[in-house]
mmCIF file with all atom_site columns, C-alpha atoms in Angstrom:
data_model
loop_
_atom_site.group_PDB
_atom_site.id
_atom_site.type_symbol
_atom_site.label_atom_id
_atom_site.label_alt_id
_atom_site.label_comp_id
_atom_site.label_asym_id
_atom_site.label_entity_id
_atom_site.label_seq_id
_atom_site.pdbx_PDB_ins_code
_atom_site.Cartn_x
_atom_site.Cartn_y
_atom_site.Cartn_z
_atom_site.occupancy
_atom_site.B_iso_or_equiv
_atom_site.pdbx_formal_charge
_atom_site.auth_seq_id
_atom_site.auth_comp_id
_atom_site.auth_asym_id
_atom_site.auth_atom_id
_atom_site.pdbx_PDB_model_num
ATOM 1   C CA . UNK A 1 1   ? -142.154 5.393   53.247 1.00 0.00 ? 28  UNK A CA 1
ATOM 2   C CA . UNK A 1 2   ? -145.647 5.495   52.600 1.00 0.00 ? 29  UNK A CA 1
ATOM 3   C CA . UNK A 1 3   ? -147.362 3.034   50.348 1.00 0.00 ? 30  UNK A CA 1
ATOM 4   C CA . UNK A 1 4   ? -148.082 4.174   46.710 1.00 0.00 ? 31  UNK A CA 1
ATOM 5   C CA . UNK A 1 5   ? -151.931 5.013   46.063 1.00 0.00 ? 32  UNK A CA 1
ATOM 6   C CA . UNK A 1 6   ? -153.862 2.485   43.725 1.00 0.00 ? 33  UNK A CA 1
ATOM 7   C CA . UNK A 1 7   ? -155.967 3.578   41.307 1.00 0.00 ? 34  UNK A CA 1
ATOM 8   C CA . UNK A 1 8   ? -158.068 1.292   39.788 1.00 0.00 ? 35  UNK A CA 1
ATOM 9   C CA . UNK A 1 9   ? -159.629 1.735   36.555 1.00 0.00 ? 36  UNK A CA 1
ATOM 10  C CA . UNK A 1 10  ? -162.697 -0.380  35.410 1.00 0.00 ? 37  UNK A CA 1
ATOM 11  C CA . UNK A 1 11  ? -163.026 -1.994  32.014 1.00 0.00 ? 38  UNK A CA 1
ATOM 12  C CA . UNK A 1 12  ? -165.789 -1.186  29.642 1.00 0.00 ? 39  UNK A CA 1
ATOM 13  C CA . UNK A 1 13  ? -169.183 -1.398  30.741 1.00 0.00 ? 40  UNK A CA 1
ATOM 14  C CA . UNK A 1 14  ? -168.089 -1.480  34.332 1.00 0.00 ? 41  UNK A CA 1
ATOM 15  C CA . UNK A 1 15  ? -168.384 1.534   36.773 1.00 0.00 ? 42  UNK A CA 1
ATOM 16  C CA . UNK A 1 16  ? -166.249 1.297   40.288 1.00 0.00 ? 43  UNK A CA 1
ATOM 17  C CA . UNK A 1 17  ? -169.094 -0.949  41.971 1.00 0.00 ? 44  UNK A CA 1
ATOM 18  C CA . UNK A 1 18  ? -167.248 -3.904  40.536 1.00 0.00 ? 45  UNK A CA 1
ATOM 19  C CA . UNK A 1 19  ? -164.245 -3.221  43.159 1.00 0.00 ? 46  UNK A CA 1
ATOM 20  C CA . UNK A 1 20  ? -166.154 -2.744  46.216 1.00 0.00 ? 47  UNK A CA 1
ATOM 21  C CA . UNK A 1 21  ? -165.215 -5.604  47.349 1.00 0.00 ? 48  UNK A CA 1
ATOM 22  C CA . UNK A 1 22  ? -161.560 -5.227  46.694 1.00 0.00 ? 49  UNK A CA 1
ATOM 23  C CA . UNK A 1 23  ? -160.527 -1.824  47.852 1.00 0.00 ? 50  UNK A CA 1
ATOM 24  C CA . UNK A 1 24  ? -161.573 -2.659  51.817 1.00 0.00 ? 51  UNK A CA 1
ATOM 25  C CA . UNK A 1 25  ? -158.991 -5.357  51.188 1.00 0.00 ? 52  UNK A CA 1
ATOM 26  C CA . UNK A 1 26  ? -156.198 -3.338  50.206 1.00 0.00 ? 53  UNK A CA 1
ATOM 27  C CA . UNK A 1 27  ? -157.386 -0.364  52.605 1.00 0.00 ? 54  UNK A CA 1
ATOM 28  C CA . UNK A 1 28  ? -156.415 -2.688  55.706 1.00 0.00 ? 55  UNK A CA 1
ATOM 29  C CA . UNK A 1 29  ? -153.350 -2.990  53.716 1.00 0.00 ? 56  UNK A CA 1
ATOM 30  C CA . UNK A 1 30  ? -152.850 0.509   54.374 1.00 0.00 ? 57  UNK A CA 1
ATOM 31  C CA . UNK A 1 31  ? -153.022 1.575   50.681 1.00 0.00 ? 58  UNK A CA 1
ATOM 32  C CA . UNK A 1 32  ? -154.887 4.740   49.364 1.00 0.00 ? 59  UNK A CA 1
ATOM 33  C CA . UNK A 1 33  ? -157.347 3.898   47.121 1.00 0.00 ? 60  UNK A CA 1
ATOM 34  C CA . UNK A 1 34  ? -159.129 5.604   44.332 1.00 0.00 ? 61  UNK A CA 1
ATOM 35  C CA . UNK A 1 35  ? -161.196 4.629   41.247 1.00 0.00 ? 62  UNK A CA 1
ATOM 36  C CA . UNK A 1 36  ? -161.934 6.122   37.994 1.00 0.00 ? 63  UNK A CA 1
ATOM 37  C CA . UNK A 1 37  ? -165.887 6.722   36.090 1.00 0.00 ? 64  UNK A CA 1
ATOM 38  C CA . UNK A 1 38  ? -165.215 6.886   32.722 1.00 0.00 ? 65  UNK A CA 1
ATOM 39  C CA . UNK A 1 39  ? -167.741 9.061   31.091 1.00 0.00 ? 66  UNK A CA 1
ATOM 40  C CA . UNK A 1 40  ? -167.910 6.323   28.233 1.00 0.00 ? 67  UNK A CA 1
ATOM 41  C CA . UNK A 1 41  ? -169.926 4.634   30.404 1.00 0.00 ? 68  UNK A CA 1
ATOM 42  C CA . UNK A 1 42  ? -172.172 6.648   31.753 1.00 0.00 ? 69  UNK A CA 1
ATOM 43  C CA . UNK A 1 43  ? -172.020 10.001  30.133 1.00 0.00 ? 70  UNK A CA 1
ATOM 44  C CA . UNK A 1 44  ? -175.401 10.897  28.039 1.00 0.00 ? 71  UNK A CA 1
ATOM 45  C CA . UNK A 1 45  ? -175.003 11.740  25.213 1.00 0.00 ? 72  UNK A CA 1
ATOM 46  C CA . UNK A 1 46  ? -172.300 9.296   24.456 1.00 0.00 ? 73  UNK A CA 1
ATOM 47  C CA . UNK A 1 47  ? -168.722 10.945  24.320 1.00 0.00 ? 74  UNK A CA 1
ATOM 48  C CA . UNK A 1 48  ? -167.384 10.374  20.198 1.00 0.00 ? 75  UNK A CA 1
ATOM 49  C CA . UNK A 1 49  ? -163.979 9.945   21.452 1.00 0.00 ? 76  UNK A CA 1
ATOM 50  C CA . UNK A 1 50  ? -161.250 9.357   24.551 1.00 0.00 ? 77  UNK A CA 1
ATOM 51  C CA . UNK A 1 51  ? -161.125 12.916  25.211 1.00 0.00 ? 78  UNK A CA 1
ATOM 52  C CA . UNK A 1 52  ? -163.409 13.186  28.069 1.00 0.00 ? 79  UNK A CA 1
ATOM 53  C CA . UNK A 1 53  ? -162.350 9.404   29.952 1.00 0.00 ? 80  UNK A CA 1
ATOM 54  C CA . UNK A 1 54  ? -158.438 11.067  29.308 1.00 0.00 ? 81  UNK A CA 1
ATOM 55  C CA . UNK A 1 55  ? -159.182 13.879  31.292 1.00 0.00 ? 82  UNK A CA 1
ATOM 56  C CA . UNK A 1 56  ? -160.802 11.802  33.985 1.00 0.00 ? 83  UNK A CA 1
ATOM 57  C CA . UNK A 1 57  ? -157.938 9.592   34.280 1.00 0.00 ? 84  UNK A CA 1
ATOM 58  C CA . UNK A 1 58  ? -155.649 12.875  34.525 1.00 0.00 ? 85  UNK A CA 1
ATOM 59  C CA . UNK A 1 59  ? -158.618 14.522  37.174 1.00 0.00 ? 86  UNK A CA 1
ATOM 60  C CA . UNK A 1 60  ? -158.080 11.659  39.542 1.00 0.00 ? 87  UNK A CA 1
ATOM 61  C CA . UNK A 1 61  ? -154.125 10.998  39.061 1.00 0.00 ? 88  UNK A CA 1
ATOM 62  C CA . UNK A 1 62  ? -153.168 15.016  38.810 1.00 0.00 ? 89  UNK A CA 1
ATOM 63  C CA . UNK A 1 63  ? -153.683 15.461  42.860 1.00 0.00 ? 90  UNK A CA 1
ATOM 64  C CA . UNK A 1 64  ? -152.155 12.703  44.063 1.00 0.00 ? 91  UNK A CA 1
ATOM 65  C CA . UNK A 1 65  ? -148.866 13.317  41.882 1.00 0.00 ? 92  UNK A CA 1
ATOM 66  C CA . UNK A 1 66  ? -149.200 16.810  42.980 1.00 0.00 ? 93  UNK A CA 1
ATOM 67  C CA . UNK A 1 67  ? -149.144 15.860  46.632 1.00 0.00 ? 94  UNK A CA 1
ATOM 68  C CA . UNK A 1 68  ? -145.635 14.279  45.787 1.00 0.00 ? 95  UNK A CA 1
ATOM 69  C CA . UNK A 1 69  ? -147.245 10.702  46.201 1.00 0.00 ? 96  UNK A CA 1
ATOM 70  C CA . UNK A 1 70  ? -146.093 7.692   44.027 1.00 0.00 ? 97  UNK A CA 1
ATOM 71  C CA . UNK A 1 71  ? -149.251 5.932   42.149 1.00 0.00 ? 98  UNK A CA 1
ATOM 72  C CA . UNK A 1 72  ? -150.047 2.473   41.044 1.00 0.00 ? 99  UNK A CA 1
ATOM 73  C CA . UNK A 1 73  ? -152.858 2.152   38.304 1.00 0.00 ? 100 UNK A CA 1
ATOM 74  C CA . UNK A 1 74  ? -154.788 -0.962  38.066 1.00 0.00 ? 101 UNK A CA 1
ATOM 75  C CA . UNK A 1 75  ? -155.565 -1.357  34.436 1.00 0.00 ? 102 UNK A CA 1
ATOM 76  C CA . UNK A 1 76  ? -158.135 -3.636  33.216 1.00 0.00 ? 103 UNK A CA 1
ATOM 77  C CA . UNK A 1 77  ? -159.540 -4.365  29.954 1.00 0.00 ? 104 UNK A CA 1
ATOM 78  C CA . UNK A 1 78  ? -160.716 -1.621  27.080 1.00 0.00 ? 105 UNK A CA 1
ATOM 79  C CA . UNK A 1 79  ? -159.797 0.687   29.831 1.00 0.00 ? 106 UNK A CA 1
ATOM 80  C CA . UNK A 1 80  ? -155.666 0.025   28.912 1.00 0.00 ? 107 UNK A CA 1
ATOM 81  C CA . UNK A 1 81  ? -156.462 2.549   25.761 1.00 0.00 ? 108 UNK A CA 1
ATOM 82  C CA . UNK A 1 82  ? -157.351 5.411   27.774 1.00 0.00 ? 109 UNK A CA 1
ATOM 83  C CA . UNK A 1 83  ? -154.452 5.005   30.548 1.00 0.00 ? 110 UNK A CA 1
ATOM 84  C CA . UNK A 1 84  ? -151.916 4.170   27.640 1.00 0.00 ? 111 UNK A CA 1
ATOM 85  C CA . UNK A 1 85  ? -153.309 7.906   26.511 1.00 0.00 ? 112 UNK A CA 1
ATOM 86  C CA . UNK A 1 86  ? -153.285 9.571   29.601 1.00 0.00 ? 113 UNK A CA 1
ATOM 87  C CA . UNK A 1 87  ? -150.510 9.998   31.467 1.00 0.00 ? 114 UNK A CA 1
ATOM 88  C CA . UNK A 1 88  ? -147.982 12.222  29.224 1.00 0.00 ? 115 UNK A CA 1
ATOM 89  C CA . UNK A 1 89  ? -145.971 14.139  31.828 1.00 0.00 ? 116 UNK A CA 1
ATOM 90  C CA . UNK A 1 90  ? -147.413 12.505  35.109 1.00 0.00 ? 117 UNK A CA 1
ATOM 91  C CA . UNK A 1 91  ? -144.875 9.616   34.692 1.00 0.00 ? 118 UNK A CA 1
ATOM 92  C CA . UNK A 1 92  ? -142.251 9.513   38.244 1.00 0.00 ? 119 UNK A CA 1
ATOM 93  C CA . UNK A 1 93  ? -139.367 9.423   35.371 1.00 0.00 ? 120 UNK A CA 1
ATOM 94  C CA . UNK A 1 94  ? -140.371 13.546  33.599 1.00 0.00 ? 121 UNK A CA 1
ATOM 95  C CA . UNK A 1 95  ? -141.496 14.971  36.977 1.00 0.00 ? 122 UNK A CA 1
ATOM 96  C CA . UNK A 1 96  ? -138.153 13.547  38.489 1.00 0.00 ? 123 UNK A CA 1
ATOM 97  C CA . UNK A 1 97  ? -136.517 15.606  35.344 1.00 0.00 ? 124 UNK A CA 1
ATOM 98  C CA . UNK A 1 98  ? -138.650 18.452  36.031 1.00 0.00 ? 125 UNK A CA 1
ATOM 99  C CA . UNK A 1 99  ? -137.405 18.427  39.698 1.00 0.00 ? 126 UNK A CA 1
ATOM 100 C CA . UNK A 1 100 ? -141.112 17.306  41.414 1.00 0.00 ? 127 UNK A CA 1
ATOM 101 C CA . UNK A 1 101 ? -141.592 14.754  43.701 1.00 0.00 ? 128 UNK A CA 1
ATOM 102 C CA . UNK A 1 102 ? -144.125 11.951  42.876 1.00 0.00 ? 129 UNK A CA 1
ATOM 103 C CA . UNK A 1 103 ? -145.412 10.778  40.068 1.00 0.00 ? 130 UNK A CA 1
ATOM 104 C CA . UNK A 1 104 ? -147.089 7.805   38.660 1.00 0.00 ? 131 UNK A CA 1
ATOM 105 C CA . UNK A 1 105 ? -144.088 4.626   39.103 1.00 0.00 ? 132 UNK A CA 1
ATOM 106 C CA . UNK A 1 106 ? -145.675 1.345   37.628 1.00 0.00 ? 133 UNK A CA 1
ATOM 107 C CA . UNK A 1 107 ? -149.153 0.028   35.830 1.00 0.00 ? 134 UNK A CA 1
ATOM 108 C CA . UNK A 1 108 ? -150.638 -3.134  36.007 1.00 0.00 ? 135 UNK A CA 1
ATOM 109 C CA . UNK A 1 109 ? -152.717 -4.570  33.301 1.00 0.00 ? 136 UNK A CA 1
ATOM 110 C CA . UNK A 1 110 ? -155.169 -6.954  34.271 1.00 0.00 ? 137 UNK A CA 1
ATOM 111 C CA . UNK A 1 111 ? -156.317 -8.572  30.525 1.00 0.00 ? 138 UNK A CA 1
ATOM 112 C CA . UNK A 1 112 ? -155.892 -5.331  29.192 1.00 0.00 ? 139 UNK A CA 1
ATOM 113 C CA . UNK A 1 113 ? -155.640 -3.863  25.848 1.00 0.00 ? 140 UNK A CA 1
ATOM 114 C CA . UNK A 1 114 ? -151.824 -2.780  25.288 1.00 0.00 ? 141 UNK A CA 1
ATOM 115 C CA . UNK A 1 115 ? -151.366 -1.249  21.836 1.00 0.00 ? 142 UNK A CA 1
ATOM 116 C CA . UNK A 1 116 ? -149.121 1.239   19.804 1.00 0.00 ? 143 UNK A CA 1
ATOM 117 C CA . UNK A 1 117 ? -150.021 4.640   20.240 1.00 0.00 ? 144 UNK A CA 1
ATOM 118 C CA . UNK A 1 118 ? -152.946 5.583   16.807 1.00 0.00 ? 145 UNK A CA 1
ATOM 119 C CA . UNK A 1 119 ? -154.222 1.999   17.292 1.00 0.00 ? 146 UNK A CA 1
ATOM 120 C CA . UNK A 1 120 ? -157.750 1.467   18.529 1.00 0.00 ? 147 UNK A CA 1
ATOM 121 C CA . UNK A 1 121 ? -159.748 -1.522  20.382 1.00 0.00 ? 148 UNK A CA 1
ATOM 122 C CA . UNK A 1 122 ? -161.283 -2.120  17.135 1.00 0.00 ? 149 UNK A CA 1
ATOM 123 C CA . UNK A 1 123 ? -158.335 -2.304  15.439 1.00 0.00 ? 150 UNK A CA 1
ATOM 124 C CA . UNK A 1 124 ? -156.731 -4.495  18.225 1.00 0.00 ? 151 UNK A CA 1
ATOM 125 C CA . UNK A 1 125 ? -159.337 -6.937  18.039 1.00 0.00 ? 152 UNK A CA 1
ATOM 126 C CA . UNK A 1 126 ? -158.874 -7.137  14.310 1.00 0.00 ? 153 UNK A CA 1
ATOM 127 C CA . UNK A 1 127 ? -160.840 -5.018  12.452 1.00 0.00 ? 154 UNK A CA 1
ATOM 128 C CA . UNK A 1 128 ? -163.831 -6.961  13.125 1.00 0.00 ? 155 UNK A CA 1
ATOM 129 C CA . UNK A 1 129 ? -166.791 -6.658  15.784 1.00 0.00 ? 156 UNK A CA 1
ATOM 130 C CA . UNK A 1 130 ? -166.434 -9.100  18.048 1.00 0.00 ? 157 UNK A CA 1
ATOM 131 C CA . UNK A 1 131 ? -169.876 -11.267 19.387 1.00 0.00 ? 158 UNK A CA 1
ATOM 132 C CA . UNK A 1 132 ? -169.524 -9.604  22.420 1.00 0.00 ? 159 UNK A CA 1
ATOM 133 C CA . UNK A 1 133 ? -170.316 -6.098  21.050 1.00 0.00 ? 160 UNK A CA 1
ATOM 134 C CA . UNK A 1 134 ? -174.495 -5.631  20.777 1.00 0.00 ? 161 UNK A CA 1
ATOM 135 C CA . UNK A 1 135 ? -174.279 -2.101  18.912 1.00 0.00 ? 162 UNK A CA 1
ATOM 136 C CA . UNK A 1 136 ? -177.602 -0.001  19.973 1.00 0.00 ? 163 UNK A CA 1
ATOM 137 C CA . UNK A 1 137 ? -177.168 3.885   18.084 1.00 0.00 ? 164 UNK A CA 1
ATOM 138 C CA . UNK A 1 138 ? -174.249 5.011   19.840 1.00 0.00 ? 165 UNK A CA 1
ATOM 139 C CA . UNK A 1 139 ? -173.475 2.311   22.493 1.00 0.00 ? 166 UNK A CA 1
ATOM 140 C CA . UNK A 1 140 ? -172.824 -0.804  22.980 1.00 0.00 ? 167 UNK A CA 1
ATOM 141 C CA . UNK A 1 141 ? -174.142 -3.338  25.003 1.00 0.00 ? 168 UNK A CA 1
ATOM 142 C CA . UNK A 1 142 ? -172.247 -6.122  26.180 1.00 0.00 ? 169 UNK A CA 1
ATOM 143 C CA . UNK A 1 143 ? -174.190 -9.648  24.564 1.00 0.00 ? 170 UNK A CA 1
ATOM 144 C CA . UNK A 1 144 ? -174.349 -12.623 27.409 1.00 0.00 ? 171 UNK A CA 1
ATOM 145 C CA . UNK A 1 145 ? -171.973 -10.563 30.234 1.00 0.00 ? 172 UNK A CA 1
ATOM 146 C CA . UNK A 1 146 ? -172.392 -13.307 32.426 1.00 0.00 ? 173 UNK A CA 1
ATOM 147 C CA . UNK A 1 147 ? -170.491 -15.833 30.886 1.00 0.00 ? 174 UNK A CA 1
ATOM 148 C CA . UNK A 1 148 ? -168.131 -13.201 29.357 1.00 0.00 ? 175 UNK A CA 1
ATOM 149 C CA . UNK A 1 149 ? -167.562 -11.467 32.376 1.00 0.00 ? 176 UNK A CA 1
ATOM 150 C CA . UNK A 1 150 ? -168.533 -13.662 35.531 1.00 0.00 ? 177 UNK A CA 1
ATOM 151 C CA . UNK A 1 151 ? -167.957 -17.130 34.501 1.00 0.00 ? 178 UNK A CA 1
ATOM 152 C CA . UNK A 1 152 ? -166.596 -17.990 37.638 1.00 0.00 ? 179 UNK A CA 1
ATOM 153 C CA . UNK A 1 153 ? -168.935 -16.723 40.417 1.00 0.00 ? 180 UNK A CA 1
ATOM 154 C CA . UNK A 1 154 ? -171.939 -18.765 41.429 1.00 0.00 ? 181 UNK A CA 1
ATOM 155 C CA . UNK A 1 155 ? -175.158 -17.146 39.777 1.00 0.00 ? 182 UNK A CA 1
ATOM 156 C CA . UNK A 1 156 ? -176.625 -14.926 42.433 1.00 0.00 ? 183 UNK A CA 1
ATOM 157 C CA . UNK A 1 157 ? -173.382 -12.682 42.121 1.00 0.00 ? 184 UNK A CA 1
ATOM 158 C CA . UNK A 1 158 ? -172.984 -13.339 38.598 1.00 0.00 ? 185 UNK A CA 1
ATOM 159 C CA . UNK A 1 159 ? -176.532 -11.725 37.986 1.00 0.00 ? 186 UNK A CA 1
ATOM 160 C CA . UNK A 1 160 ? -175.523 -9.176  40.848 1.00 0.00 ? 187 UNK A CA 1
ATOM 161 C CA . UNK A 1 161 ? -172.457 -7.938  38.508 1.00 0.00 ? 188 UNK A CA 1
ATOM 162 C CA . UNK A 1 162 ? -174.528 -8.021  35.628 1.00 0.00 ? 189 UNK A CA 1
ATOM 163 C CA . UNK A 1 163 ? -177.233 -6.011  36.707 1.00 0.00 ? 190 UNK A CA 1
ATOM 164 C CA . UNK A 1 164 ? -174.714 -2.901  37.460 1.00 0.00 ? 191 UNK A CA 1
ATOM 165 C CA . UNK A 1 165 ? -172.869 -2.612  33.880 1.00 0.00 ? 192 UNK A CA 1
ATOM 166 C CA . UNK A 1 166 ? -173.916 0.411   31.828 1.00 0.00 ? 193 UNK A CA 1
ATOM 167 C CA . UNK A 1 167 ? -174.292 0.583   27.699 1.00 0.00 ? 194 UNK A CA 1
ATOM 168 C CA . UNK A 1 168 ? -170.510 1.566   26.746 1.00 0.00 ? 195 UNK A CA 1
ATOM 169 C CA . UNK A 1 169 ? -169.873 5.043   24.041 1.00 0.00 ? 196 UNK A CA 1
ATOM 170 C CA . UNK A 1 170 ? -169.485 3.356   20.758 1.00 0.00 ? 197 UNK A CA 1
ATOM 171 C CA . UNK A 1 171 ? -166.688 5.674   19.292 1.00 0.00 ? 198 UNK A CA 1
ATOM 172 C CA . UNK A 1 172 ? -164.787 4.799   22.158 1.00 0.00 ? 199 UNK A CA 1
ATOM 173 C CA . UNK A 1 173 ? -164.069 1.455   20.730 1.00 0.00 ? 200 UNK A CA 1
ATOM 174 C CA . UNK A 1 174 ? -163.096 2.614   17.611 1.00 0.00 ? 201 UNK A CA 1
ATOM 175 C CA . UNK A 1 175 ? -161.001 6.045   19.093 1.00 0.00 ? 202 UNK A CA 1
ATOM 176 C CA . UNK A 1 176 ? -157.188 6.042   18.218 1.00 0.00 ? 203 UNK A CA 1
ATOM 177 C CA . UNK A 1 177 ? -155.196 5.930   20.872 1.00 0.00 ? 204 UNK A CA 1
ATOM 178 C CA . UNK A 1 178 ? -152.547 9.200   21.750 1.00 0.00 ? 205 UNK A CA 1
ATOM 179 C CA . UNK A 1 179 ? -150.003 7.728   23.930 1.00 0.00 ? 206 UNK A CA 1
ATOM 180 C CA . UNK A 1 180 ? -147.826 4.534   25.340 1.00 0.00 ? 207 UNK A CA 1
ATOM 181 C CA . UNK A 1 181 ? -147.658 5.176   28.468 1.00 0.00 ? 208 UNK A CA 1
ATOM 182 C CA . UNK A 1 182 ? -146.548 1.394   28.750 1.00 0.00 ? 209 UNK A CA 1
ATOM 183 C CA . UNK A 1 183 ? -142.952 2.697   27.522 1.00 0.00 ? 210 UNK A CA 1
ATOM 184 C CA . UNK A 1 184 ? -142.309 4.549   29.881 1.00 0.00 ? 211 UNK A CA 1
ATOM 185 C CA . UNK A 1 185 ? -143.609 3.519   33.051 1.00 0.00 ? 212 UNK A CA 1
ATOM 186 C CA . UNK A 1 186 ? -142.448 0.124   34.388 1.00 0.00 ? 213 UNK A CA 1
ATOM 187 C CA . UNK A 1 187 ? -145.669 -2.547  33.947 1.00 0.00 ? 214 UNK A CA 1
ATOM 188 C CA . UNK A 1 188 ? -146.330 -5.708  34.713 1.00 0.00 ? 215 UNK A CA 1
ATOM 189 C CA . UNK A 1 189 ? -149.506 -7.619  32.829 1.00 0.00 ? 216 UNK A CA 1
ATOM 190 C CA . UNK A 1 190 ? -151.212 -10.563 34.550 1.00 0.00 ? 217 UNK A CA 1
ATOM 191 C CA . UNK A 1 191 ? -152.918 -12.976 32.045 1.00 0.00 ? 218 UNK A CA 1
ATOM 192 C CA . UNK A 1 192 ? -156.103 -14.166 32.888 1.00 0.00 ? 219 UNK A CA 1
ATOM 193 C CA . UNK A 1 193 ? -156.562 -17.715 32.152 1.00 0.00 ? 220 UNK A CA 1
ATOM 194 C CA . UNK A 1 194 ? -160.270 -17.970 32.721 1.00 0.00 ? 221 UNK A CA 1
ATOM 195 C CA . UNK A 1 195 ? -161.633 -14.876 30.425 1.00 0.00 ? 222 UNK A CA 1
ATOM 196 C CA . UNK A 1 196 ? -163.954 -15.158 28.361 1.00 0.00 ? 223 UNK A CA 1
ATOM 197 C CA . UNK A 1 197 ? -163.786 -11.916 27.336 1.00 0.00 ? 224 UNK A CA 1
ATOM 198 C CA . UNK A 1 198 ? -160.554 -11.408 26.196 1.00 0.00 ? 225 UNK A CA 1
ATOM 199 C CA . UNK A 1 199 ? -159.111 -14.685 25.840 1.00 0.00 ? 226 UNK A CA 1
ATOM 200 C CA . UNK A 1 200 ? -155.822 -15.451 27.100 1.00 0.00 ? 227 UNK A CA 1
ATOM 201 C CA . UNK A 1 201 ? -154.106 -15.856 23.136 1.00 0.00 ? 228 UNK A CA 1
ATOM 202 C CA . UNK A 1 202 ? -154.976 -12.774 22.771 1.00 0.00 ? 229 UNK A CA 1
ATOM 203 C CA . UNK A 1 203 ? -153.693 -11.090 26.477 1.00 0.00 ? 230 UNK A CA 1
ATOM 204 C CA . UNK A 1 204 ? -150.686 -13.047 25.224 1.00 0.00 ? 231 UNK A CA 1
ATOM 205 C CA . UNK A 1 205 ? -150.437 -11.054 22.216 1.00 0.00 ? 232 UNK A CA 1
ATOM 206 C CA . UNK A 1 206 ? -150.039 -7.845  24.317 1.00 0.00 ? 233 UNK A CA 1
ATOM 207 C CA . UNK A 1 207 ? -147.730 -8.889  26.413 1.00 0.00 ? 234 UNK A CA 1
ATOM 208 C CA . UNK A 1 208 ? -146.041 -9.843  23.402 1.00 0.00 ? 235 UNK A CA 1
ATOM 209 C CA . UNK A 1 209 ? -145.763 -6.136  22.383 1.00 0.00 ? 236 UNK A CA 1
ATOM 210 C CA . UNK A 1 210 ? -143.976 -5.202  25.569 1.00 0.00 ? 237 UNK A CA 1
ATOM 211 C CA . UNK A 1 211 ? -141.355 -7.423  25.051 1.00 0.00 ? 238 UNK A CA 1
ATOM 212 C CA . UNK A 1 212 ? -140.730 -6.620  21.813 1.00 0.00 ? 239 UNK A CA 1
ATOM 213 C CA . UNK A 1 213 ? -140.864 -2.842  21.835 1.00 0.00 ? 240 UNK A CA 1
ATOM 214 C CA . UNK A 1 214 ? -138.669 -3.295  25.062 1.00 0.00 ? 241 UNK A CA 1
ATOM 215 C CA . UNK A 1 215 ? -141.073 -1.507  27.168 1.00 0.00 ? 242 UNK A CA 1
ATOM 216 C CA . UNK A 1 216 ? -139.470 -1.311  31.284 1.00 0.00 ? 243 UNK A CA 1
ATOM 217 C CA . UNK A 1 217 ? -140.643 -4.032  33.739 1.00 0.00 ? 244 UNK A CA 1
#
């Protein structure tokens, strides 16, 4: 049986240069790879909602189910609203009902935002803008993203990182989300103990919501 394809989809401000070092990795592995660009971060204009990084989640994803292939997505970060959005009938579970082969069979959030469907980041994060967010027109820029983001490389590749994240689309942050895909797709979440970003209390709190809304594991 083949191995499942990964998809890995980038946090905000990050494009899928922050994996290249990754996805070699896993190709020896003998896994499929693929990535996702979210136009909210580096569409111009600015999108004003998910609309646009929801249909590039389904763009990339749609083939591969289509092929009859399972699929993994790597979720990290602000990028767990979109994927939570995107998925509505490309789940294994409906396209087994539907009498289709492959499908998309677990996700696994990587300090990612996990929230009720009509929720957004904003909201997640209380209502509040947090220090990280440096709000230019319609973007944001992400204040001090080496010690937020990169707090644990040595500064050469720290600045390296740095130098490749884009301004983010404002409304994104404050979009509602339109689906859980979290409950219906079996998901893991891996707490990072070391973010600065999105502190572990916090990744805590969404794992918090799987368990409780019962969401399969």
């Amino acid at each position: 049986m083949a191995p499942p394809v990964l998809v890995l989809a980038p946090g905000a401000w990050h494009t899928p240069d922050a994996y290249h070092k990754i996805i070699p990795r896993l190709e020896e592995k003998s896994f499929t790879c693929d990535t996702i660009s979210f136009p909210s971060v580096f569409a111009n204009p600015p999108p004003q909602d998910l609309n646009a990084d929801i249909q590039a989640v389904r763009n990339v994803i749609t083939p591969y189910v289509d092929e009859g292939r399972d699929v993994v997505i790597v979720v990290h970060s602000w990028s767990g609203a979109v994927i939570n959005s995107a998925l509505k009938g490309l789940d294994k579970a409906t396209r087994l009902e539907e009498g289709k082969t492959g499908g998309v069979s677990k996700l696994i959030f990587i300090a990612a935002f996990l929230v009720p469907e009509g929720v957004s980041v904003f909201d997640a994060v209380g209502g509040e803008v947090p220090s990280l967010w440096n709000t230019e027109g319609d973007v944001i820029y992400a204040n001090d993203p080496i010690t937020a983001f990169y707090n644990d490389l040595d500064p050469d590749e720290a600045q390296h990182y740095a130098s490749l994240l884009k301004p983010h689309a404002k409304a994104t942050k404050y979009s509602k989300t339109t689906g859980e895909a979290w409950k219906h797709i079996p998901s893991v979440y891996l707490i990072c103990d070391n973010d600065n970003a999105f502190p572990p209390f916090a990744q805590k709190g969404m794992v918090k919501i799987l368990l409780r809304m019962k969401a399969p594991t």
